[in-house]
mmCIF file of C-alpha atoms and ligand atoms in Angstrom:
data_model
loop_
_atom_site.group_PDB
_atom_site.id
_atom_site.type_symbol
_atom_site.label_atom_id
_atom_site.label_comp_id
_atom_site.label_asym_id
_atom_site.label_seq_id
_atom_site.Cartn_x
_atom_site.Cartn_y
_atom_site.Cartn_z
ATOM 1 C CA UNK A 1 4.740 1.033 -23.209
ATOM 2 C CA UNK A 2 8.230 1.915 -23.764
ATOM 3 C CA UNK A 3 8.944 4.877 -21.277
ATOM 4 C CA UNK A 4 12.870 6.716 -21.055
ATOM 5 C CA UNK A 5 13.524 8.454 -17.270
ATOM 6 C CA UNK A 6 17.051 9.816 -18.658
ATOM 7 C CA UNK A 7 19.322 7.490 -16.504
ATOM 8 C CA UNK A 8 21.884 10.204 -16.334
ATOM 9 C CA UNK A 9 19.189 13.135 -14.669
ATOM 10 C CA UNK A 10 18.018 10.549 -12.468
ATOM 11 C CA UNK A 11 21.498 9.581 -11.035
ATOM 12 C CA UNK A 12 22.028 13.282 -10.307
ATOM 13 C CA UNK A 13 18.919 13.857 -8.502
ATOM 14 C CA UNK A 14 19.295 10.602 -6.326
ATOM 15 C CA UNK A 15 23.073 11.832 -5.238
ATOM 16 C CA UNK A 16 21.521 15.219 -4.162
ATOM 17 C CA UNK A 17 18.598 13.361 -2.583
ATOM 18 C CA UNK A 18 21.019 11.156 -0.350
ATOM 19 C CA UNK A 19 23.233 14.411 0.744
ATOM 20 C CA UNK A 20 19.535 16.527 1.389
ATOM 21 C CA UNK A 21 17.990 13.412 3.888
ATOM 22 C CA UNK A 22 21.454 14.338 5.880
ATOM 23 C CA UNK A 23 19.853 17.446 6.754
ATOM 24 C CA UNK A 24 16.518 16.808 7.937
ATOM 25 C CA UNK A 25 14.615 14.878 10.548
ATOM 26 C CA UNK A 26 11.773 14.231 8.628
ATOM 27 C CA UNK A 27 10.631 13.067 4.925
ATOM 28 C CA UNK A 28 7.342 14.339 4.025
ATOM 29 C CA UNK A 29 6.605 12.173 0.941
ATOM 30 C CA UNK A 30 3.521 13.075 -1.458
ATOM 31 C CA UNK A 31 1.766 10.297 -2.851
ATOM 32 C CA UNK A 32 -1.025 10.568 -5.275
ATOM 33 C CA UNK A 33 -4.322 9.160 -3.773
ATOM 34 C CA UNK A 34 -5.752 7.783 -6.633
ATOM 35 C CA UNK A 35 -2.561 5.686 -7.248
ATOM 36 C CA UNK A 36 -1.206 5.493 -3.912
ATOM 37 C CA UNK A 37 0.831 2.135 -4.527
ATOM 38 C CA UNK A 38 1.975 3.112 -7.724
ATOM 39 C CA UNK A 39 3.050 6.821 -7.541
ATOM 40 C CA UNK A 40 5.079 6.005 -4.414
ATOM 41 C CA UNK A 41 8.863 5.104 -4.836
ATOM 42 C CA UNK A 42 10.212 2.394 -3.418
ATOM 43 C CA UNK A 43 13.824 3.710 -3.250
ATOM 44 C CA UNK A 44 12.414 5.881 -0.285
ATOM 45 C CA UNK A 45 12.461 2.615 2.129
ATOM 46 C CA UNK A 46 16.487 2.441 2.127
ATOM 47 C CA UNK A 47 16.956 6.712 1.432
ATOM 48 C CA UNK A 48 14.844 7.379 4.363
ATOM 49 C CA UNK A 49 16.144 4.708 7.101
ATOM 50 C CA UNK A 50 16.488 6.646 10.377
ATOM 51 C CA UNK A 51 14.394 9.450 9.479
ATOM 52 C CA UNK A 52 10.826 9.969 10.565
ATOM 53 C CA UNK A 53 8.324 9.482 7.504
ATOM 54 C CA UNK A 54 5.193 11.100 6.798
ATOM 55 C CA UNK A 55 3.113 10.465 3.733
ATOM 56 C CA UNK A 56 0.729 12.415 2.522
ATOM 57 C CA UNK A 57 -2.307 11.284 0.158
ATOM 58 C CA UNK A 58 -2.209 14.104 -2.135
ATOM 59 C CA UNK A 59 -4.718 15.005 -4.847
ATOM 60 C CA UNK A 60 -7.007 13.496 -2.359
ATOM 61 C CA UNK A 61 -9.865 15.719 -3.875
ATOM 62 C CA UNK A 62 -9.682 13.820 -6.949
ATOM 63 C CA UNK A 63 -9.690 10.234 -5.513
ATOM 64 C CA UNK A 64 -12.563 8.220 -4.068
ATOM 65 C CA UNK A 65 -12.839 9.603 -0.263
ATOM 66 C CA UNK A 66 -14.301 5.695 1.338
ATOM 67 C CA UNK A 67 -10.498 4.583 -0.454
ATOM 68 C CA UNK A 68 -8.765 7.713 1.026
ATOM 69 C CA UNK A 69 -9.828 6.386 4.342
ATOM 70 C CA UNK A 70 -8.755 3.285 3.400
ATOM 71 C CA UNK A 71 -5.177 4.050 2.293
ATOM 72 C CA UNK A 72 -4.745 6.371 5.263
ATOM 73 C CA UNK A 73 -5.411 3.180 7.590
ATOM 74 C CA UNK A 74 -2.902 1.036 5.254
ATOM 75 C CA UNK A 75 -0.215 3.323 6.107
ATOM 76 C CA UNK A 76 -0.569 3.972 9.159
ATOM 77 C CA UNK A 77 -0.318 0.103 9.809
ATOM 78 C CA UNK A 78 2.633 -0.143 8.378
ATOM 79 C CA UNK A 79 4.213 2.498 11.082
ATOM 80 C CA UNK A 80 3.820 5.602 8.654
ATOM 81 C CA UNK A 81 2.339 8.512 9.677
ATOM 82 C CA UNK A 82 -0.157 9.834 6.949
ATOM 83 C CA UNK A 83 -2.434 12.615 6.474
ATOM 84 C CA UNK A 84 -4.477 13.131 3.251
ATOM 85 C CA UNK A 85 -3.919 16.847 1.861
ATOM 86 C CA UNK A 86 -5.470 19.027 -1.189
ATOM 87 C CA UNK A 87 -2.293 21.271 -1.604
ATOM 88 C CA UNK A 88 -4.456 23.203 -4.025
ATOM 89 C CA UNK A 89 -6.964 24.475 -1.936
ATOM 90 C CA UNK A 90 -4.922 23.808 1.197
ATOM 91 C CA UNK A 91 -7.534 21.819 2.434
ATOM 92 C CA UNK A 92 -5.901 19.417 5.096
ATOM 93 C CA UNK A 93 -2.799 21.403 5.766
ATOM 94 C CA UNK A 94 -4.089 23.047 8.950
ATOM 95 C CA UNK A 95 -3.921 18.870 10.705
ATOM 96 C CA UNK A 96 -0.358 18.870 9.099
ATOM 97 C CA UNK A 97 1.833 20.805 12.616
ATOM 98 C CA UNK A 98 0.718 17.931 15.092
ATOM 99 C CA UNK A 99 1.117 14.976 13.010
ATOM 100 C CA UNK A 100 4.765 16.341 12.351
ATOM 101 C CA UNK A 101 5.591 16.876 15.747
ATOM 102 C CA UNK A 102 4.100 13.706 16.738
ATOM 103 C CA UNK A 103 6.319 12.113 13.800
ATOM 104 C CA UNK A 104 9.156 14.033 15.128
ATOM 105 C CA UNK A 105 8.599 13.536 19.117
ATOM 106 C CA UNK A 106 11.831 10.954 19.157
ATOM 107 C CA UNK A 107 13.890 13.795 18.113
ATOM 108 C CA UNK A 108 11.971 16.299 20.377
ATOM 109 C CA UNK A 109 12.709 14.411 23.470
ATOM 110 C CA UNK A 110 16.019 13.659 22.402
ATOM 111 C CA UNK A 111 16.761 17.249 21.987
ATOM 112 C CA UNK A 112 15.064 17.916 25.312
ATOM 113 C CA UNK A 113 17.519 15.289 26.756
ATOM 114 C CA UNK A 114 20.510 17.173 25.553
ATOM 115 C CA UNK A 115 19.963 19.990 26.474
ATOM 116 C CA UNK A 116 19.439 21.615 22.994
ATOM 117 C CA UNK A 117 16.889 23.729 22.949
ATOM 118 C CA UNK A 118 15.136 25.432 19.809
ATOM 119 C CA UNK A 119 16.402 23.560 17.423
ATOM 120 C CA UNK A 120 14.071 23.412 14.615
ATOM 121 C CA UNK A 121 12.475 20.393 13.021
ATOM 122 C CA UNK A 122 13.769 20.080 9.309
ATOM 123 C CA UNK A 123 11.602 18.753 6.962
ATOM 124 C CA UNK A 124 12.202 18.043 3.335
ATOM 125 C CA UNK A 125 9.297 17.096 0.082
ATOM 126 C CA UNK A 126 9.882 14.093 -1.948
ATOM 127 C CA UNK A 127 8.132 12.499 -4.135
ATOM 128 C CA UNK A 128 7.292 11.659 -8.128
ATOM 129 C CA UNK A 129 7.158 14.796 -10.817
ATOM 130 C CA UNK A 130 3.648 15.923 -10.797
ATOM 131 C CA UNK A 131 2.379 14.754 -7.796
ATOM 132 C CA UNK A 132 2.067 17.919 -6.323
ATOM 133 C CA UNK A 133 4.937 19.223 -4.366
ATOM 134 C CA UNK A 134 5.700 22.661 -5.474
ATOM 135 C CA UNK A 135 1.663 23.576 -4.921
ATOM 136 C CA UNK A 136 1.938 21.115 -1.711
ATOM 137 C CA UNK A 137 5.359 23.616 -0.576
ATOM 138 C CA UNK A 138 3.975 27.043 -1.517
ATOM 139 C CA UNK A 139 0.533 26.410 -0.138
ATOM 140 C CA UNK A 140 2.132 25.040 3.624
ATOM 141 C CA UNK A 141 4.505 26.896 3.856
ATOM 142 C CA UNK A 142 2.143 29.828 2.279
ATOM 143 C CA UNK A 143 2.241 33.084 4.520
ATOM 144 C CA UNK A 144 5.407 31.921 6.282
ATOM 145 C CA UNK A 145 7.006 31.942 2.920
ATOM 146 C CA UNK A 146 10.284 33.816 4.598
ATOM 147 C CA UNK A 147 13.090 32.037 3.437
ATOM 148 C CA UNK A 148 15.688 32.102 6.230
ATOM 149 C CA UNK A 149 18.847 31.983 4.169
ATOM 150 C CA UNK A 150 21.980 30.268 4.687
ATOM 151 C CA UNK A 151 23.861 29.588 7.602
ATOM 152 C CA UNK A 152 27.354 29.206 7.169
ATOM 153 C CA UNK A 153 29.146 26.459 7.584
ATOM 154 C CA UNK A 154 26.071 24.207 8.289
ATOM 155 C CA UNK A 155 23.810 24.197 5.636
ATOM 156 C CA UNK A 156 26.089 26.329 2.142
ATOM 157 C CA UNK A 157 23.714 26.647 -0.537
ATOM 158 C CA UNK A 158 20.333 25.416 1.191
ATOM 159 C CA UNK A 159 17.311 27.536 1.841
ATOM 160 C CA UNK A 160 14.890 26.706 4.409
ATOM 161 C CA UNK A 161 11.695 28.230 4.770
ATOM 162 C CA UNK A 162 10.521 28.456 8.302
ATOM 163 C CA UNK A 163 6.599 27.023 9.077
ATOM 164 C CA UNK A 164 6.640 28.250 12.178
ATOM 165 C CA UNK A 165 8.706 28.388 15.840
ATOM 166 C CA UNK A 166 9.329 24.710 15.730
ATOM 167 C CA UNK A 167 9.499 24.004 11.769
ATOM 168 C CA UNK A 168 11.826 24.620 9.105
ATOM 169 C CA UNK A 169 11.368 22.914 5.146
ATOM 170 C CA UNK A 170 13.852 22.792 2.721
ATOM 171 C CA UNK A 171 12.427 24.748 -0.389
ATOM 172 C CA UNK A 172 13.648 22.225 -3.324
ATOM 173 C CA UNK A 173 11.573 19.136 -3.471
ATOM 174 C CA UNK A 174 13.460 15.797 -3.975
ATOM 175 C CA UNK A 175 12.193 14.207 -7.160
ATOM 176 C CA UNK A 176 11.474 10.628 -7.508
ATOM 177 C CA UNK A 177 11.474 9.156 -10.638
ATOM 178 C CA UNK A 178 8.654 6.258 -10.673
ATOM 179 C CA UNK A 179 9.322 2.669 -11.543
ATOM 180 C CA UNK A 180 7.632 1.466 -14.226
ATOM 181 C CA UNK A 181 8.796 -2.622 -13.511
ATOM 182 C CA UNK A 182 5.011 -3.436 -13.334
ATOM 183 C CA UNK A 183 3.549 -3.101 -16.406
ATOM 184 C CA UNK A 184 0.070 -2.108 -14.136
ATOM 185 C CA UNK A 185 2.446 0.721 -12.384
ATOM 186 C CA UNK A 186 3.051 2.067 -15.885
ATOM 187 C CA UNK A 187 -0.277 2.289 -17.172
ATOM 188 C CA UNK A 188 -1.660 3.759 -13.639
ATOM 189 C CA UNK A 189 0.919 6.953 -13.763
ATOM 190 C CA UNK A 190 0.316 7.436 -17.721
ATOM 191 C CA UNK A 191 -3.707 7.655 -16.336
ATOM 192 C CA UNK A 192 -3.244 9.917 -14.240
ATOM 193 C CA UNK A 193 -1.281 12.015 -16.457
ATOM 194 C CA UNK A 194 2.320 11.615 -14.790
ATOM 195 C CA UNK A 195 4.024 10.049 -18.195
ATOM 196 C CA UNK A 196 4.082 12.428 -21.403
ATOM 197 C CA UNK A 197 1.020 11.793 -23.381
ATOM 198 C CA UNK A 198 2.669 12.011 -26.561
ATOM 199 C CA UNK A 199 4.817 9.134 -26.039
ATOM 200 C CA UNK A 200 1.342 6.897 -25.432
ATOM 201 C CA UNK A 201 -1.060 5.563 -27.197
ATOM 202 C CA UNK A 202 -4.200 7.158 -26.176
ATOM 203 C CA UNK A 203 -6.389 5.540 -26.943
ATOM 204 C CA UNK A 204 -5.421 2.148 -25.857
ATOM 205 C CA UNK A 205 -4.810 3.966 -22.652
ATOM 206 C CA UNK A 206 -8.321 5.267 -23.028
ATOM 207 C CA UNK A 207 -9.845 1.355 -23.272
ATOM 208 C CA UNK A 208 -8.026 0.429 -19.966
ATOM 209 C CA UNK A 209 -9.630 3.473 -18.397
ATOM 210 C CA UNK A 210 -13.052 2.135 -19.385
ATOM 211 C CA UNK A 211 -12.380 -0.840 -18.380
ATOM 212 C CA UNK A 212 -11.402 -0.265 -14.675
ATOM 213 C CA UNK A 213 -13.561 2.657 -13.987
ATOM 214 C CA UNK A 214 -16.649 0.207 -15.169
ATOM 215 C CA UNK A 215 -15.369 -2.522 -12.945
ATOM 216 C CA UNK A 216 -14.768 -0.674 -9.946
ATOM 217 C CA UNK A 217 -17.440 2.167 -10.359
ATOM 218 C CA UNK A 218 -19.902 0.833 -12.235
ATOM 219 C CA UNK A 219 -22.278 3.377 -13.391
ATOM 220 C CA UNK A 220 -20.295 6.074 -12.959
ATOM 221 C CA UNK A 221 -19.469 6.549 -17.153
ATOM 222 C CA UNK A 222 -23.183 5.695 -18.063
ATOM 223 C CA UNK A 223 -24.211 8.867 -15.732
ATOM 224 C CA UNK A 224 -21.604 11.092 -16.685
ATOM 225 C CA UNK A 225 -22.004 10.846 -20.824
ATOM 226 C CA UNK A 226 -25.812 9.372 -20.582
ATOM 227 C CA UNK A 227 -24.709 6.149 -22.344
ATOM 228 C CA UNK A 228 -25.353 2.426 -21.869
ATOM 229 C CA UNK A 229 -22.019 1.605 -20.498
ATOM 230 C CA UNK A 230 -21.948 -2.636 -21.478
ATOM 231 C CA UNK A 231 -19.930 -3.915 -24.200
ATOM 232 C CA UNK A 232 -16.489 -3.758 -25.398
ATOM 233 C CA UNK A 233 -14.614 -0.992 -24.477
ATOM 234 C CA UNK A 234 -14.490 0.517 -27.790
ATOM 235 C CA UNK A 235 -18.050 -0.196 -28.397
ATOM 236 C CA UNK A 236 -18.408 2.359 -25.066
ATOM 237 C CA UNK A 237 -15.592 4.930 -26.202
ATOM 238 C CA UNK A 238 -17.970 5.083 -29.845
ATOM 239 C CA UNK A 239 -20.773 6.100 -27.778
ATOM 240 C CA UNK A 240 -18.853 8.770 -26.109
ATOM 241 C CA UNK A 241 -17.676 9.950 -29.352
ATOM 242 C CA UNK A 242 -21.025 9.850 -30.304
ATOM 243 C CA UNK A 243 -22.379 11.962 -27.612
ATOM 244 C CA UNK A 244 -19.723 14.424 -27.106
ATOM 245 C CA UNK A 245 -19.635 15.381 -31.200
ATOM 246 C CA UNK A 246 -16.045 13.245 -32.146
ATOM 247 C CA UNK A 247 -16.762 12.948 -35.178
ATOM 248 C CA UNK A 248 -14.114 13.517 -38.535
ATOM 249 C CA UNK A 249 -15.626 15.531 -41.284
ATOM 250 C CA UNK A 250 -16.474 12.377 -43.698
ATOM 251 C CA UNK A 251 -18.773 11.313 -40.409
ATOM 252 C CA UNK A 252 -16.043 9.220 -39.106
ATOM 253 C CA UNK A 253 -15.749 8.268 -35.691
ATOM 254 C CA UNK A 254 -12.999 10.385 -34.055
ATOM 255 C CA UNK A 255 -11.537 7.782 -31.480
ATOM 256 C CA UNK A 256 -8.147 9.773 -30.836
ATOM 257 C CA UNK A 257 -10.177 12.707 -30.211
ATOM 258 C CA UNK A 258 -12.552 10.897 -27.841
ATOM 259 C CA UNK A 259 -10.134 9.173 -25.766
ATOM 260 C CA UNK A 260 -8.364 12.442 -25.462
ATOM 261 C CA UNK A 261 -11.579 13.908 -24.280
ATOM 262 C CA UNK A 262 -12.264 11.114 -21.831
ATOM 263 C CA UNK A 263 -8.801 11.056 -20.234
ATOM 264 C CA UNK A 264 -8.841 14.582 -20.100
ATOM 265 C CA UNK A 265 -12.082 14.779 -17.738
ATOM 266 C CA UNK A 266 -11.172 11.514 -15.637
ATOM 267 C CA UNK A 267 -7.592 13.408 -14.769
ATOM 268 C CA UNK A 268 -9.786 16.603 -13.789
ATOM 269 C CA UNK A 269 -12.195 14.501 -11.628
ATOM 270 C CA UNK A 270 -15.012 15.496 -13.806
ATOM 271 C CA UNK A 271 -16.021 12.020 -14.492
ATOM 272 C CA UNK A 272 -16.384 11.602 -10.336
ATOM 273 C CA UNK A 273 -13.647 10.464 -7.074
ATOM 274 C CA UNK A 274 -12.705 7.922 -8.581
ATOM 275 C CA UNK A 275 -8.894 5.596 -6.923
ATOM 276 C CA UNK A 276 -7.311 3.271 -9.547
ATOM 277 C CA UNK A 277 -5.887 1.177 -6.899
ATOM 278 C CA UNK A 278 -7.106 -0.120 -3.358
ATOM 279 C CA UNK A 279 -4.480 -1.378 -0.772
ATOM 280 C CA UNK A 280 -5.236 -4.872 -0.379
ATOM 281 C CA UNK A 281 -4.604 -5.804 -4.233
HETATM 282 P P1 LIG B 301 5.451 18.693 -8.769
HETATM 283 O O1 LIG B 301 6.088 19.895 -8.150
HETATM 284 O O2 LIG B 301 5.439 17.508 -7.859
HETATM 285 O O3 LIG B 301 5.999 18.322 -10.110
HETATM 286 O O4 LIG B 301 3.895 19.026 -9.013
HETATM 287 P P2 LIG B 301 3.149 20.438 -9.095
HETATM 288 O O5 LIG B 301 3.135 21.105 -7.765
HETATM 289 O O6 LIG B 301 3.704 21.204 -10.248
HETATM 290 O O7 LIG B 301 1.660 19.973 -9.401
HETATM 291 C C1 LIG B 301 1.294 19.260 -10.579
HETATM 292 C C2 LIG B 301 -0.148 19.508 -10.902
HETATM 293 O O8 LIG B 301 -0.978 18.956 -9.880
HETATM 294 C C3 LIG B 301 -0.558 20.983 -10.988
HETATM 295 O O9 LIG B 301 -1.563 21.068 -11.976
HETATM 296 C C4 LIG B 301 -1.190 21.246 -9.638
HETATM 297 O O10 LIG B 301 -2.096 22.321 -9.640
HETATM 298 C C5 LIG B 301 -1.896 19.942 -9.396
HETATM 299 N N1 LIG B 301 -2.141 19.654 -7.961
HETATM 300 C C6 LIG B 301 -1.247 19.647 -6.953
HETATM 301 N N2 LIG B 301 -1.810 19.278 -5.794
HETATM 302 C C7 LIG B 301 -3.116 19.051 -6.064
HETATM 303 C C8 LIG B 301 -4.241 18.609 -5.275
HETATM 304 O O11 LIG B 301 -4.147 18.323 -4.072
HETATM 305 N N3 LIG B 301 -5.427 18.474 -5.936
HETATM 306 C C9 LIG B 301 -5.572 18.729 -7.268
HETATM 307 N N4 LIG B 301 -6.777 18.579 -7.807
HETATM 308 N N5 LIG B 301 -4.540 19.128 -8.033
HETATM 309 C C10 LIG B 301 -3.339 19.290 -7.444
HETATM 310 P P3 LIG B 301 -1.299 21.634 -13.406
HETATM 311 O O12 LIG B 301 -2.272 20.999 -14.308
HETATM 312 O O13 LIG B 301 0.135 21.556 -13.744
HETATM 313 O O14 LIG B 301 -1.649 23.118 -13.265
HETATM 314 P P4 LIG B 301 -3.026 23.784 -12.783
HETATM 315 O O15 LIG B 301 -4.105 22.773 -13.009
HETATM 316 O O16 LIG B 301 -2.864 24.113 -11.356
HETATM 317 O O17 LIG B 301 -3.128 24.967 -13.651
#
């Protein structure tokens, strides 16, 4: 899969990143939970040195719950704090004002120690395009959506929006850009709809889908399209076509059509939870 970021776009967007993480205490960084591994950036690691880190599994509606769990416990053995977050119902979100104080209490007490009191905890949103953070921002930072404007000198330019007494958020997300150096990595974001489907083959994409959603939930296609799910992969995307009408008007199978359908309801969860990648892999 041969996949263009715009080097140029990117190189802007890191620079602003770098002068944003100045600002703020804390990084909260939106994964997607049903590719936790591969929707996360690993330029974070050296941006985000010195500054508390929470990750969130976003999208967690969408991705296998018993995996959720299981992420949630990866991260939070590697020193992360994590939380796992549906920023489109706002399911989640409530848990979120602990966790970030908790994640923050170094800075609390050092604060406390100086004699600064009040000072809010600034938190900035980073993470890949798509994964969520504009829903993730409007839907936290929902009814407390007053923006509290600049203040000279300190912050020209920037506008916070204020959580509540002890929590401020920058309103532009920092954008990631994923790396696609793993061929796996490339094909897991192009799943999940985070690479521009016109610049993919669909239904080679749609192959590998039926591939690793039989191998990890087996059952799970045969019970959603009422097919026998053994076989090659194409064998399996026919009887889909089959089933769901894909046919061309000489009574041709419609395989673009089919794989466009299938993709289509895995990315909406209609297929089931399903998580593309587990932890220990
Ligand atoms: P970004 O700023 O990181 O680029 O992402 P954005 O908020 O625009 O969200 C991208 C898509 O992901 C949106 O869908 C959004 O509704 C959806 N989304 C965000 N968080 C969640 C979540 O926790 N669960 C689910 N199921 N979806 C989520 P869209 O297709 O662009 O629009 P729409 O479906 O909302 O109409």
């Amino acid at each position: 899969m041969n996949i263009q970021w715009y080097p140029g776009h990117m190189t802007k967007a890191k620079r602003q990143m770098q002068e944003d993480i100045k600002l703020i205490d804390l990084i909260i960084e939106l994964v997607d939970a049903r590719i936790p591994r591969s929707s996360q950036n690993p330029d974070i690691d050296e941006l985000g040195r010195n500054k508390a880190r929470l990750i969130l599994l976003n999208k967690s509606d969408l991705a296998d719950e018993a995996e959720n769990e299981q992420w949630a416990a990866y991260f939070r053995q590697k020193g992360c704090f994590t939380a796992k977050v549906n920023s489109k119902t706002g399911a989640g979100l409530k848990a979120l004002s602990p966790i970030i104080r908790e994640a923050c209490a170094q800075k609390l007490e050092r604060d406390k120690r100086r004699g600064i009191k009040n000072r809010p905890i600034r938190a900035m949103v980073v993470g890949i395009p798509n994964v969520g953070k504009s829903t993730f921002i409007n839907s936290f930072a929902g009814r407390a959506c007053a923006k509290t404007g600049n203040k000279p000198g300190v912050t020209k330019g920037k506008q916070w929006i204020r959580l509540n007494k002890e929590t401020e958020l920058l309103d532009t997300p920092g954008i990631l850009w994923p790396k696609f150096e793993d061929e796996r990595v490339g094909v897991n974001l192009a799943l999940i709809g985070s690479v521009k489907d016109d610049i993919l083959n669909l239904e080679e994409l749609s192959l590998e889908l039926i591939d690793r959603v039989r191998e990890n939930y087996p059952g799970i296609l045969a019970a959603r399209y009422e097919i026998e799910e053994e076989g090659k992969p194409v064998e399996v995307l026919e009887r889909i076509a089959a089933k769901r009408g894909c046919i061309k008007k000489g009574g041709d199978m419609d395989y673009a059509k089919a794989a466009s359908l299938l993709l289509e309801e895995f990315r909406n969860g209609k297929i089931g939870r399903i998580t593309l990648e587990r932890p220990q892999e």
